[in-house]
XYZ file of C-alpha atoms in Angstrom:
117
model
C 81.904 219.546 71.948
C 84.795 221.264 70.189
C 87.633 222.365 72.275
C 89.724 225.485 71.191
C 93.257 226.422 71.942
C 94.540 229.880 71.518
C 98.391 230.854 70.531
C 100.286 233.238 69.294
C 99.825 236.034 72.149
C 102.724 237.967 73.502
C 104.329 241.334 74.297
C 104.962 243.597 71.300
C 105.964 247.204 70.767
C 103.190 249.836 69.369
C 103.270 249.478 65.249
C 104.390 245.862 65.616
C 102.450 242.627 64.146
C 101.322 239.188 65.944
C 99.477 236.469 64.250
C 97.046 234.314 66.973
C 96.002 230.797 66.101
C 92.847 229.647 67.367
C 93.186 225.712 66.787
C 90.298 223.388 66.986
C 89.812 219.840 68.098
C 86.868 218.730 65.668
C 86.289 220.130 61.690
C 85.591 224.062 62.106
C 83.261 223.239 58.908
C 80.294 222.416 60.897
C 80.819 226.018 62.735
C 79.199 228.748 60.520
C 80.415 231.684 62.375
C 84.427 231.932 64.130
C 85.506 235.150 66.037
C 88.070 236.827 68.008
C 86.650 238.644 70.907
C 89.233 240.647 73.253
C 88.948 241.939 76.975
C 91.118 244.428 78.674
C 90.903 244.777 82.084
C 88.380 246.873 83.485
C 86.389 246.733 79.837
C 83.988 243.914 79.008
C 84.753 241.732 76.712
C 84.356 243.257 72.666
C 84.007 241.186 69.598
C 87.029 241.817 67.301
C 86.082 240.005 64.172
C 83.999 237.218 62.842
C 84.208 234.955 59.675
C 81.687 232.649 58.096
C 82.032 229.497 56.256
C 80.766 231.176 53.328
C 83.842 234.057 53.796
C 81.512 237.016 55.452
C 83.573 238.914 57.687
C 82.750 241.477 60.135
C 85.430 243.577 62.069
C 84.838 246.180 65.044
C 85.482 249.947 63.999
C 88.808 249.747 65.880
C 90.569 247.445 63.883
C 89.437 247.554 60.463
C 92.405 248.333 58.353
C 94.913 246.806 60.729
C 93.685 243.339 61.178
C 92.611 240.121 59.388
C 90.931 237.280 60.097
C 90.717 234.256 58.059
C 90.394 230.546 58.635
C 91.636 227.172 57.135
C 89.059 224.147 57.239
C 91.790 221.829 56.435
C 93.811 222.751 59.274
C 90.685 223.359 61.722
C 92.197 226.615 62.876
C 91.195 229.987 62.867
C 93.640 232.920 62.632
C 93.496 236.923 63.382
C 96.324 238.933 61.803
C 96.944 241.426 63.525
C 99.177 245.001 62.174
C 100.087 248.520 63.193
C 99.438 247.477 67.151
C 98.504 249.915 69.652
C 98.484 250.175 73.328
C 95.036 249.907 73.364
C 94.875 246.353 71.768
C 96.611 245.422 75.014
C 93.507 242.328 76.378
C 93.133 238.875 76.149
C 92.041 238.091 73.046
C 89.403 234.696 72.906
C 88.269 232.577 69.534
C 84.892 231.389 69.722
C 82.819 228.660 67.526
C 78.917 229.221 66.626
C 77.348 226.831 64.064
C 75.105 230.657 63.258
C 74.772 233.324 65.215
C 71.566 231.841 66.930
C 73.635 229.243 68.465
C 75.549 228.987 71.885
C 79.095 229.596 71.830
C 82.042 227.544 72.496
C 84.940 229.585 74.207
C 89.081 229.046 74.295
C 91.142 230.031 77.512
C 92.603 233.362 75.900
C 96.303 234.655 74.753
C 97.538 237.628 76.615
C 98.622 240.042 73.537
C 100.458 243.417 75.690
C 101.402 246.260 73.630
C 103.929 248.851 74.450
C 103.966 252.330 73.642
């Protein structure tokens, strides 16, 4: 089973950018579908944006614009760019592996990314 490390997380000030890294221990070419998913606390857990080995993406309302996910087979790691941060992207954001969107879903621990107004 594929094991997933997160990075990148951190404090930042509102408007500010962090890139997380989402790196994987087998080829991410065998998983069809990647995402970022974020929780704050209180809130359940949202998906933030998914990408496909074929290059679909799909980003919740509240980020399009401002972030970007993309991945690198060669380096078996996913990344979410993330722009123009706002308080309310304060959560711990988690990558997660599918091979589709049928399948079970292998989970990373998480990166705390804290935004300050």
């Amino acid at each position: 089973q594929v094991q997933l490390v997160e990075s990148g997380g951190g404090l930042v000030q509102a408007g500010g950018s962090l890139r997380l890294s989402c790196a994987a221990s087998r080829k991410i070419s065998k998983y069809n579908v990647m995402g970022w998913y974020r929780q704050a606390p209180g809130k359940e857990r949202e998906l933030v944006a998914l990408i496909t080995t074929g290059g679909g993406l799909n980003y919740a309302d509240s980020v399009k614009g401002r972030f970007t996910i993309s991945r690198d087979n060669a380096k078996n790691t996913v990344y979410l760019q993330m722009n123009s941060l706002k308080p309310e992207d304060t959560a711990v954001y988690t990558c997660n592996a599918r091979r589709s969107l049928a399948s079970a879903a292998t989970w990373g621990q998480g990166t705390q990314v804290t935004v300050s107004s």
